[in-house]
Amino acid sequence: MLSFNRIYGKILKFIGLNLESFIVLGICSSTHAEQYKSTIISRPVPIKLHLRNRTINLQYTEHDKQDILGKGGVAHVFKFNRDKVIKVLTKEHISKSSINKIRDANKLVMRIQKKYPGLFVNISSVQNVVAEYSDGRRVKTIGIIMKKMNRTVKDEMKDLKLNSHITYTLLDDDSNSDIYIENKLKFLANVWLKYVQLLKVYSIEGYNHCDISPKNIMVGYDNNLYVSDTDTTQKNNLKCMVYSDGSTAPETYNGENATYLSDLFSVADSMYQLITDKQIMFDHFLAKRIDAKEIYNTAYLRLQAVILREFKKLDMAIENSALSKNWQWFLHYLKGFILASHQYEPALRQKKLAQLMDLPESAELVDIYKKIEDYLVQFPQYSSLDSEHEIDLHDIFTKAQCDRFLSDEVLTDDLVFDEAFLEEFENIDH
């Protein structure tokens, strides 16, 4: 018997209701926030940045890094002006080849941005930079200028209770707990749609992001969502580049060449990371307040509704049969992920599930299918899933239910399922 926390944690954040926000794709840094004030600098940081038309004098000490807004494996993020930041490659001994690859990846995204107006708006330019250090060294590198971000998606999830003026005391009130949960659902819907729009564009253009994770989804000061760190953007079927060691030799992404599925698995993994974060979900509160079966059923149905609507809205049935098949696999994967991934420890979630999807003959996958089948076979509309089966939610729900999911009357920002609709799920033993 699954515990409530595990069921709720692995499902709730896949869902979400407020899908009307127009999602904006961009390039931004690692988290820009006060949390980086205490970051220990493990490699030299420039004191000046010489750009084409200006010189930036960086002001910071070991205890007051006011101009250091973020730090990653190969770069630091500094203030550029009031509204923008500059991400400068500061990794020591990084090769010219690696710098050029990162430059090319960002320029590629700028070109895609022009082709899809409104999707990619967070990269202003890529410029040559001379970084000057305190010991007199001057190093040629590049800087990526972009919008200043407010926080990561993970930070936003943690603070939603504060944004809703909900405190631990108020959470004892049922009406406030409903507000708290609905706010999380609405925000997660935007995150989901963000991922889908990003990957649709990348898939059409034949590229992979290669570095999708919760820390790379940012919330701007305009409250739009931005996918960041597109430095790893790579052509489909080539190996995704990872520059953590500064070498020119590319590393593989999850041990595989870049494919549509590698990014798709990362999306599911990212949502999973958000779902299972105990600080975000406040399991101790939810466990005593909400009936597990009701949440499981409602959450599953809402997820199906969201996927149905968004796949229809975004026209995911692309004529390219290979691409279409990958999206079908993704929907298939999500079903298995929601229904069966509780059996794996967090450290194994992506590696194991990706492996299972790539190895359909594995005993573990058969077990997952069995778990899915045990659940779905209770519906007369269900037909057995296999690797050749074209995934369609009509296998699970009646035509009337699917049509109802897709109707404007039901699929509003305040998606609600009535008691009669949920009644057939009430006796399912999870």
Short mmCIF file of C-alpha atoms in Angstrom, two decimals:
data_model
loop_
_atom_site.label_atom_id
_atom_site.label_comp_id
_atom_site.label_asym_id
_atom_site.label_seq_id
_atom_site.Cartn_x
_atom_site.Cartn_y
_atom_site.Cartn_z
CA MET A 1 0.00 0.00 0.00
CA LEU A 2 1.53 3.30 -1.02
CA SER A 3 1.84 6.04 1.56
CA PHE A 4 -0.11 9.20 0.90
CA ASN A 5 2.99 11.36 0.78
CA ARG A 6 4.62 9.28 -1.93
CA ILE A 7 1.49 9.17 -4.06
CA TYR A 8 0.78 12.86 -3.64
CA GLY A 9 4.37 13.92 -4.00
CA LYS A 10 4.94 12.07 -7.27
CA ILE A 11 1.73 13.19 -8.89
CA LEU A 12 0.55 16.61 -7.80
CA LYS A 13 3.18 18.69 -9.46
CA PHE A 14 2.65 17.16 -12.86
CA ILE A 15 -0.67 18.84 -12.93
CA GLY A 16 -1.62 22.50 -12.78
CA LEU A 17 -4.46 24.61 -13.97
CA ASN A 18 -3.49 28.11 -15.09
CA LEU A 19 -2.36 27.54 -18.65
CA GLU A 20 -3.24 30.87 -20.20
CA SER A 21 0.07 32.63 -19.56
CA PHE A 22 2.09 33.06 -22.72
CA ILE A 23 5.32 31.25 -22.02
CA VAL A 24 8.57 32.92 -22.88
CA LEU A 25 11.72 30.98 -23.59
CA GLY A 26 15.00 32.61 -22.73
CA ILE A 27 18.54 32.19 -21.70
CA CYS A 28 19.51 33.14 -18.21
CA SER A 29 22.01 32.37 -15.58
CA SER A 30 22.03 30.15 -12.60
CA THR A 31 19.93 31.57 -9.78
CA HIS A 32 20.34 35.33 -9.35
CA ALA A 33 19.56 36.03 -5.74
CA GLU A 34 20.79 36.78 -2.26
CA GLN A 35 21.58 33.11 -1.74
CA TYR A 36 24.74 33.57 -3.78
CA LYS A 37 26.09 36.24 -1.43
CA SER A 38 27.54 33.49 0.72
CA THR A 39 28.92 31.41 -2.13
CA ILE A 40 32.61 30.68 -1.73
CA ILE A 41 34.54 31.60 -4.82
CA SER A 42 36.57 28.56 -5.78
CA ARG A 43 38.22 30.10 -8.83
CA PRO A 44 39.53 33.58 -9.63
CA VAL A 45 36.92 36.21 -10.43
CA PRO A 46 37.64 39.19 -12.72
CA ILE A 47 37.86 42.69 -11.32
CA LYS A 48 36.99 44.28 -14.68
CA LEU A 49 35.16 43.24 -17.82
CA HIS A 50 36.19 44.97 -21.04
CA LEU A 51 33.43 44.86 -23.65
CA ARG A 52 33.08 46.42 -27.07
CA ASN A 53 31.65 49.73 -25.88
CA ARG A 54 32.25 49.82 -22.14
CA THR A 55 34.26 48.60 -19.18
CA ILE A 56 32.51 47.15 -16.15
CA ASN A 57 34.31 47.63 -12.84
CA LEU A 58 33.20 44.79 -10.60
CA GLN A 59 32.72 45.62 -6.94
CA TYR A 60 32.96 42.82 -4.44
CA THR A 61 34.97 41.48 -1.56
CA GLU A 62 35.09 37.98 -0.15
CA HIS A 63 32.28 38.94 2.23
CA ASP A 64 30.28 41.28 0.02
CA LYS A 65 29.84 39.90 -3.47
CA GLN A 66 27.33 42.53 -4.52
CA ASP A 67 28.16 42.26 -8.21
CA ILE A 68 28.25 38.45 -8.28
CA LEU A 69 24.72 37.27 -8.93
CA GLY A 70 25.39 33.65 -9.75
CA LYS A 71 28.03 31.03 -10.31
CA GLY A 72 28.04 27.78 -12.26
CA GLY A 73 30.46 25.18 -13.52
CA VAL A 74 32.14 27.38 -16.12
CA ALA A 75 30.77 30.90 -15.61
CA HIS A 76 29.96 33.72 -13.23
CA VAL A 77 26.97 36.01 -13.59
CA PHE A 78 27.52 39.71 -12.93
CA LYS A 79 25.42 42.85 -12.93
CA PHE A 80 25.32 44.50 -16.34
CA ASN A 81 22.79 47.25 -15.81
CA ARG A 82 19.52 47.74 -13.98
CA ASP A 83 17.59 45.15 -15.97
CA LYS A 84 20.23 42.84 -17.39
CA VAL A 85 23.04 40.56 -16.32
CA ILE A 86 26.08 39.25 -18.11
CA LYS A 87 27.15 35.63 -17.90
CA VAL A 88 30.92 35.43 -18.41
CA LEU A 89 32.89 32.24 -18.94
CA THR A 90 35.46 32.28 -16.14
CA LYS A 91 36.50 28.63 -16.03
CA GLU A 92 40.28 28.39 -15.98
CA HIS A 93 41.96 26.59 -18.85
CA ILE A 94 38.75 26.33 -20.86
CA SER A 95 39.72 25.77 -24.47
CA LYS A 96 39.01 28.10 -27.35
CA SER A 97 37.07 25.27 -28.95
CA SER A 98 34.75 24.98 -25.94
CA ILE A 99 34.23 28.75 -25.87
CA ASN A 100 33.33 28.71 -29.55
CA LYS A 101 30.84 25.88 -29.02
CA ILE A 102 29.11 27.80 -26.25
CA ARG A 103 29.10 30.93 -28.40
CA ASP A 104 27.62 29.00 -31.32
CA ALA A 105 24.95 27.42 -29.13
CA ASN A 106 23.76 30.80 -27.90
CA LYS A 107 23.81 32.32 -31.36
CA LEU A 108 21.77 29.37 -32.55
CA VAL A 109 19.15 30.10 -29.92
CA MET A 110 19.10 33.75 -31.00
CA ARG A 111 18.35 32.63 -34.55
CA ILE A 112 15.57 30.33 -33.36
CA GLN A 113 14.27 33.22 -31.28
CA LYS A 114 13.79 35.31 -34.40
CA LYS A 115 11.98 32.47 -36.13
CA TYR A 116 9.57 31.94 -33.23
CA PRO A 117 8.69 35.42 -31.93
CA GLY A 118 7.54 35.45 -28.35
CA LEU A 119 9.24 32.23 -27.36
CA PHE A 120 12.89 33.23 -27.01
CA VAL A 121 13.23 36.72 -25.59
CA ASN A 122 15.86 36.48 -22.88
CA ILE A 123 19.10 36.69 -24.80
CA SER A 124 20.13 40.13 -25.98
CA SER A 125 23.56 39.43 -27.39
CA VAL A 126 26.74 37.38 -27.21
CA GLN A 127 29.84 39.55 -27.01
CA ASN A 128 33.59 39.12 -26.86
CA VAL A 129 34.90 40.00 -23.42
CA VAL A 130 38.35 40.57 -22.00
CA ALA A 131 38.30 39.60 -18.33
CA GLU A 132 40.91 41.43 -16.24
CA TYR A 133 42.08 39.83 -12.98
CA SER A 134 43.71 41.27 -9.87
CA ASP A 135 47.07 39.75 -10.77
CA GLY A 136 47.12 41.70 -14.03
CA ARG A 137 46.10 38.85 -16.31
CA ARG A 138 43.76 39.58 -19.20
CA VAL A 139 41.84 36.63 -20.59
CA LYS A 140 39.79 36.60 -23.78
CA THR A 141 36.38 35.03 -23.25
CA ILE A 142 32.72 35.67 -24.06
CA GLY A 143 29.77 37.20 -22.25
CA ILE A 144 26.10 36.40 -22.72
CA ILE A 145 23.86 39.37 -21.98
CA MET A 146 20.34 38.56 -20.81
CA LYS A 147 17.47 39.65 -18.62
CA LYS A 148 17.90 39.65 -14.90
CA MET A 149 15.92 36.85 -13.30
CA ASN A 150 14.12 36.85 -9.99
CA ARG A 151 14.25 33.26 -8.77
CA THR A 152 14.20 29.61 -9.78
CA VAL A 153 11.01 27.61 -10.15
CA LYS A 154 12.01 25.66 -7.08
CA ASP A 155 12.31 28.86 -5.04
CA GLU A 156 8.95 29.99 -6.33
CA MET A 157 7.30 26.76 -5.29
CA LYS A 158 8.67 27.12 -1.79
CA ASP A 159 7.44 30.69 -1.50
CA LEU A 160 3.97 30.26 -2.96
CA LYS A 161 2.50 29.98 0.51
CA LEU A 162 3.97 33.39 1.31
CA ASN A 163 2.80 34.92 -1.96
CA SER A 164 -0.68 33.71 -1.08
CA HIS A 165 -0.40 35.16 2.43
CA ILE A 166 -0.66 31.67 3.85
CA THR A 167 1.26 30.77 6.98
CA TYR A 168 1.56 27.54 8.90
CA THR A 169 -1.14 28.81 11.25
CA LEU A 170 -3.51 29.61 8.42
CA LEU A 171 -2.84 26.23 6.84
CA ASP A 172 -4.88 24.70 9.64
CA ASP A 173 -7.91 26.24 7.98
CA ASP A 174 -9.34 24.11 5.16
CA SER A 175 -10.20 27.06 2.92
CA ASN A 176 -6.66 28.38 3.08
CA SER A 177 -5.21 24.95 2.42
CA ASP A 178 -7.33 24.78 -0.74
CA ILE A 179 -5.89 28.12 -1.88
CA TYR A 180 -2.40 26.89 -1.15
CA ILE A 181 -2.83 23.72 -3.20
CA GLU A 182 -4.56 25.46 -6.10
CA ASN A 183 -1.77 28.04 -6.34
CA LYS A 184 0.77 25.26 -6.62
CA LEU A 185 -1.30 23.54 -9.28
CA LYS A 186 -1.63 26.71 -11.33
CA PHE A 187 2.07 27.47 -11.15
CA LEU A 188 3.02 23.92 -12.10
CA ALA A 189 0.75 24.13 -15.12
CA ASN A 190 2.82 27.03 -16.38
CA VAL A 191 6.02 25.08 -15.80
CA TRP A 192 4.61 22.12 -17.70
CA LEU A 193 3.50 24.25 -20.64
CA LYS A 194 6.86 25.96 -20.62
CA TYR A 195 8.64 22.66 -21.10
CA VAL A 196 6.24 21.51 -23.82
CA GLN A 197 6.61 24.69 -25.85
CA LEU A 198 10.38 24.63 -25.53
CA LEU A 199 10.72 21.04 -26.63
CA LYS A 200 8.27 21.43 -29.48
CA VAL A 201 10.38 24.23 -30.97
CA TYR A 202 13.62 22.36 -30.38
CA SER A 203 12.19 19.17 -31.87
CA ILE A 204 10.94 20.91 -35.00
CA GLU A 205 14.32 22.57 -35.50
CA GLY A 206 16.24 19.36 -34.80
CA TYR A 207 18.03 20.42 -31.62
CA ASN A 208 18.25 19.37 -28.00
CA HIS A 209 18.57 21.53 -24.91
CA CYS A 210 20.65 18.90 -23.07
CA ASP A 211 20.53 20.56 -19.66
CA ILE A 212 16.92 20.67 -18.50
CA SER A 213 16.51 20.80 -14.73
CA PRO A 214 14.49 22.74 -12.13
CA LYS A 215 17.38 25.13 -11.53
CA ASN A 216 17.31 26.05 -15.21
CA ILE A 217 13.70 27.15 -15.19
CA MET A 218 13.59 30.71 -13.92
CA VAL A 219 10.90 33.22 -12.95
CA GLY A 220 11.54 36.71 -14.30
CA TYR A 221 10.61 39.97 -12.64
CA ASP A 222 7.83 40.10 -15.23
CA ASN A 223 6.53 36.81 -13.75
CA ASN A 224 7.12 34.96 -17.02
CA LEU A 225 8.91 31.62 -17.05
CA TYR A 226 12.27 31.33 -18.80
CA VAL A 227 14.27 28.26 -19.72
CA SER A 228 17.87 29.11 -19.01
CA ASP A 229 21.34 27.80 -19.72
CA THR A 230 20.94 26.92 -23.36
CA ASP A 231 24.72 26.86 -23.73
CA THR A 232 24.42 23.11 -24.20
CA THR A 233 22.02 23.32 -27.15
CA GLN A 234 23.09 20.64 -29.59
CA LYS A 235 21.99 19.11 -32.87
CA ASN A 236 19.79 16.08 -32.49
CA ASN A 237 21.68 12.76 -32.55
CA LEU A 238 24.98 14.41 -31.63
CA LYS A 239 26.36 14.08 -28.14
CA CYS A 240 25.17 16.76 -25.76
CA MET A 241 28.08 18.88 -24.62
CA VAL A 242 28.94 19.13 -20.94
CA TYR A 243 31.71 21.57 -20.09
CA SER A 244 32.09 20.85 -16.40
CA ASP A 245 35.77 20.00 -16.78
CA GLY A 246 36.51 22.59 -19.44
CA SER A 247 37.74 19.95 -21.86
CA THR A 248 37.09 19.88 -25.59
CA ALA A 249 35.99 16.25 -25.54
CA PRO A 250 32.19 16.09 -25.36
CA GLU A 251 30.57 14.00 -22.70
CA THR A 252 27.38 12.08 -23.31
CA TYR A 253 24.09 13.05 -21.79
CA ASN A 254 22.95 10.17 -19.58
CA GLY A 255 25.35 7.97 -21.51
CA GLU A 256 23.46 8.46 -24.74
CA ASN A 257 23.54 10.59 -27.84
CA ALA A 258 21.16 13.52 -27.83
CA THR A 259 17.67 12.53 -28.94
CA TYR A 260 14.22 13.98 -28.53
CA LEU A 261 13.67 11.47 -25.77
CA SER A 262 16.74 12.57 -23.80
CA ASP A 263 15.17 16.00 -23.33
CA LEU A 264 11.73 14.51 -22.78
CA PHE A 265 13.00 12.25 -20.01
CA SER A 266 14.68 15.26 -18.43
CA VAL A 267 11.38 17.12 -18.41
CA ALA A 268 9.72 14.30 -16.51
CA ASP A 269 12.70 14.09 -14.20
CA SER A 270 12.60 17.83 -13.52
CA MET A 271 8.92 17.72 -12.70
CA TYR A 272 9.63 14.73 -10.47
CA GLN A 273 12.31 16.66 -8.60
CA LEU A 274 9.82 19.42 -7.91
CA ILE A 275 7.15 16.93 -6.94
CA THR A 276 9.26 15.07 -4.40
CA ASP A 277 10.80 18.08 -2.65
CA LYS A 278 9.50 17.78 0.90
CA GLN A 279 10.11 21.44 1.67
CA ILE A 280 7.87 22.34 -1.23
CA MET A 281 5.09 19.90 -0.56
CA PHE A 282 5.00 20.14 3.24
CA ASP A 283 4.21 16.45 3.56
CA HIS A 284 3.63 16.67 7.29
CA PHE A 285 0.75 19.06 6.67
CA LEU A 286 -0.75 17.38 3.63
CA ALA A 287 -0.68 13.93 5.21
CA LYS A 288 -3.09 14.94 7.94
CA ARG A 289 -5.32 17.12 5.83
CA ILE A 290 -6.10 15.44 2.51
CA ASP A 291 -7.46 12.04 1.63
CA ALA A 292 -4.89 10.18 -0.45
CA LYS A 293 -7.36 8.40 -2.70
CA GLU A 294 -9.24 11.57 -3.57
CA ILE A 295 -6.04 13.45 -4.39
CA TYR A 296 -4.67 10.55 -6.43
CA ASN A 297 -7.80 10.23 -8.54
CA THR A 298 -8.31 13.93 -9.01
CA ALA A 299 -4.65 14.52 -9.74
CA TYR A 300 -4.48 11.76 -12.33
CA LEU A 301 -7.56 13.03 -14.12
CA ARG A 302 -6.36 16.59 -14.11
CA LEU A 303 -3.04 15.58 -15.57
CA GLN A 304 -4.77 13.73 -18.39
CA ALA A 305 -6.93 16.76 -19.07
CA VAL A 306 -3.97 19.09 -19.16
CA ILE A 307 -2.02 16.82 -21.51
CA LEU A 308 -5.01 16.38 -23.78
CA ARG A 309 -5.65 20.08 -24.06
CA GLU A 310 -2.04 21.10 -24.50
CA PHE A 311 -1.27 18.43 -27.07
CA LYS A 312 -4.31 19.59 -29.02
CA LYS A 313 -3.51 23.28 -28.60
CA LEU A 314 0.12 22.87 -29.61
CA ASP A 315 -0.69 20.50 -32.49
CA MET A 316 1.62 17.79 -31.29
CA ALA A 317 0.51 15.42 -34.05
CA ILE A 318 3.35 16.57 -36.29
CA GLU A 319 3.48 14.97 -39.72
CA ASN A 320 7.04 13.79 -39.13
CA SER A 321 6.29 10.24 -38.04
CA ALA A 322 9.48 9.81 -36.00
CA LEU A 323 8.81 12.97 -34.05
CA SER A 324 5.19 12.05 -33.58
CA LYS A 325 6.21 8.65 -32.24
CA ASN A 326 8.52 10.27 -29.70
CA TRP A 327 5.71 12.43 -28.41
CA GLN A 328 3.52 9.36 -28.19
CA TRP A 329 6.24 7.65 -26.20
CA PHE A 330 6.45 10.66 -23.92
CA LEU A 331 2.78 10.44 -23.09
CA HIS A 332 3.20 6.72 -22.56
CA TYR A 333 6.18 7.40 -20.34
CA LEU A 334 4.28 9.92 -18.26
CA LYS A 335 1.56 7.39 -17.55
CA GLY A 336 4.08 4.85 -16.39
CA PHE A 337 5.98 7.49 -14.49
CA ILE A 338 2.94 8.61 -12.54
CA LEU A 339 1.62 5.16 -11.83
CA ALA A 340 4.77 3.20 -11.14
CA SER A 341 7.86 5.32 -10.47
CA HIS A 342 7.22 5.30 -6.72
CA GLN A 343 9.15 2.04 -6.52
CA TYR A 344 12.48 3.72 -7.28
CA GLU A 345 14.74 5.74 -5.06
CA PRO A 346 15.21 9.38 -6.21
CA ALA A 347 18.80 8.78 -7.32
CA LEU A 348 17.62 6.14 -9.77
CA ARG A 349 14.51 7.84 -11.09
CA GLN A 350 15.75 9.21 -14.42
CA LYS A 351 18.50 6.72 -15.10
CA LYS A 352 16.30 3.75 -14.35
CA LEU A 353 13.16 4.89 -16.11
CA ALA A 354 15.01 6.11 -19.18
CA GLN A 355 16.78 2.77 -19.30
CA LEU A 356 13.50 0.93 -19.03
CA MET A 357 11.97 2.86 -21.90
CA ASP A 358 15.00 2.13 -24.05
CA LEU A 359 14.95 -1.57 -23.13
CA PRO A 360 11.37 -2.75 -23.60
CA GLU A 361 12.37 -6.36 -23.07
CA SER A 362 13.57 -5.73 -19.51
CA ALA A 363 11.84 -7.47 -16.64
CA GLU A 364 11.50 -4.16 -14.80
CA LEU A 365 9.54 -2.61 -17.63
CA VAL A 366 7.25 -5.62 -17.76
CA ASP A 367 6.61 -5.04 -14.07
CA ILE A 368 5.83 -1.39 -14.69
CA TYR A 369 3.45 -2.29 -17.49
CA LYS A 370 1.78 -4.77 -15.19
CA LYS A 371 1.26 -2.08 -12.56
CA ILE A 372 -0.18 0.25 -15.18
CA GLU A 373 -2.37 -2.48 -16.54
CA ASP A 374 -3.63 -3.47 -13.10
CA TYR A 375 -4.81 0.09 -12.66
CA LEU A 376 -6.15 0.88 -16.12
CA VAL A 377 -7.74 -2.49 -16.88
CA GLN A 378 -10.54 -1.51 -14.53
CA PHE A 379 -11.84 0.77 -17.26
CA PRO A 380 -13.76 -0.95 -20.08
CA GLN A 381 -12.27 1.47 -22.62
CA TYR A 382 -8.75 0.32 -21.84
CA SER A 383 -6.75 -1.80 -24.27
CA SER A 384 -3.39 -3.33 -23.39
CA LEU A 385 -0.33 -1.14 -23.84
CA ASP A 386 2.71 -2.30 -25.71
CA SER A 387 5.65 -0.63 -27.42
CA GLU A 388 3.80 -0.46 -30.74
CA HIS A 389 0.57 0.81 -29.29
CA GLU A 390 -0.28 4.38 -30.25
CA ILE A 391 -1.06 6.08 -26.98
CA ASP A 392 -4.50 7.66 -26.86
CA LEU A 393 -6.39 8.67 -23.78
CA HIS A 394 -9.55 7.34 -25.39
CA ASP A 395 -8.16 3.96 -24.32
CA ILE A 396 -8.84 5.04 -20.76
CA PHE A 397 -11.72 7.50 -20.89
CA THR A 398 -14.96 7.47 -22.83
CA LYS A 399 -15.37 9.76 -25.81
CA ALA A 400 -17.81 11.86 -23.81
CA GLN A 401 -15.28 12.27 -21.02
CA CYS A 402 -12.50 13.22 -23.42
CA ASP A 403 -14.74 15.69 -25.21
CA ARG A 404 -15.69 17.12 -21.87
CA PHE A 405 -12.02 17.48 -20.95
CA LEU A 406 -11.43 19.42 -24.14
CA SER A 407 -14.47 21.65 -23.95
CA ASP A 408 -14.03 25.32 -23.16
CA GLU A 409 -16.68 24.96 -20.51
CA VAL A 410 -14.59 22.56 -18.44
CA LEU A 411 -11.02 23.41 -19.36
CA THR A 412 -10.79 26.80 -17.77
CA ASP A 413 -8.24 28.10 -15.31
CA ASP A 414 -10.43 26.72 -12.55
CA LEU A 415 -10.69 23.15 -13.76
CA VAL A 416 -12.96 21.25 -11.40
CA PHE A 417 -14.24 17.68 -11.56
CA ASP A 418 -17.68 17.07 -10.14
CA GLU A 419 -18.48 14.24 -7.77
CA ALA A 420 -20.34 12.21 -10.38
CA PHE A 421 -17.33 12.23 -12.66
CA LEU A 422 -15.02 11.02 -9.89
CA GLU A 423 -17.43 8.42 -8.57
CA GLU A 424 -16.19 5.59 -10.80
CA PHE A 425 -12.67 5.99 -9.37
CA GLU A 426 -13.64 5.93 -5.71
CA ASN A 427 -13.15 2.23 -5.09
CA ILE A 428 -9.75 1.82 -6.70
CA ASP A 429 -7.23 0.30 -4.31
CA HIS A 430 -3.90 2.08 -4.64
#
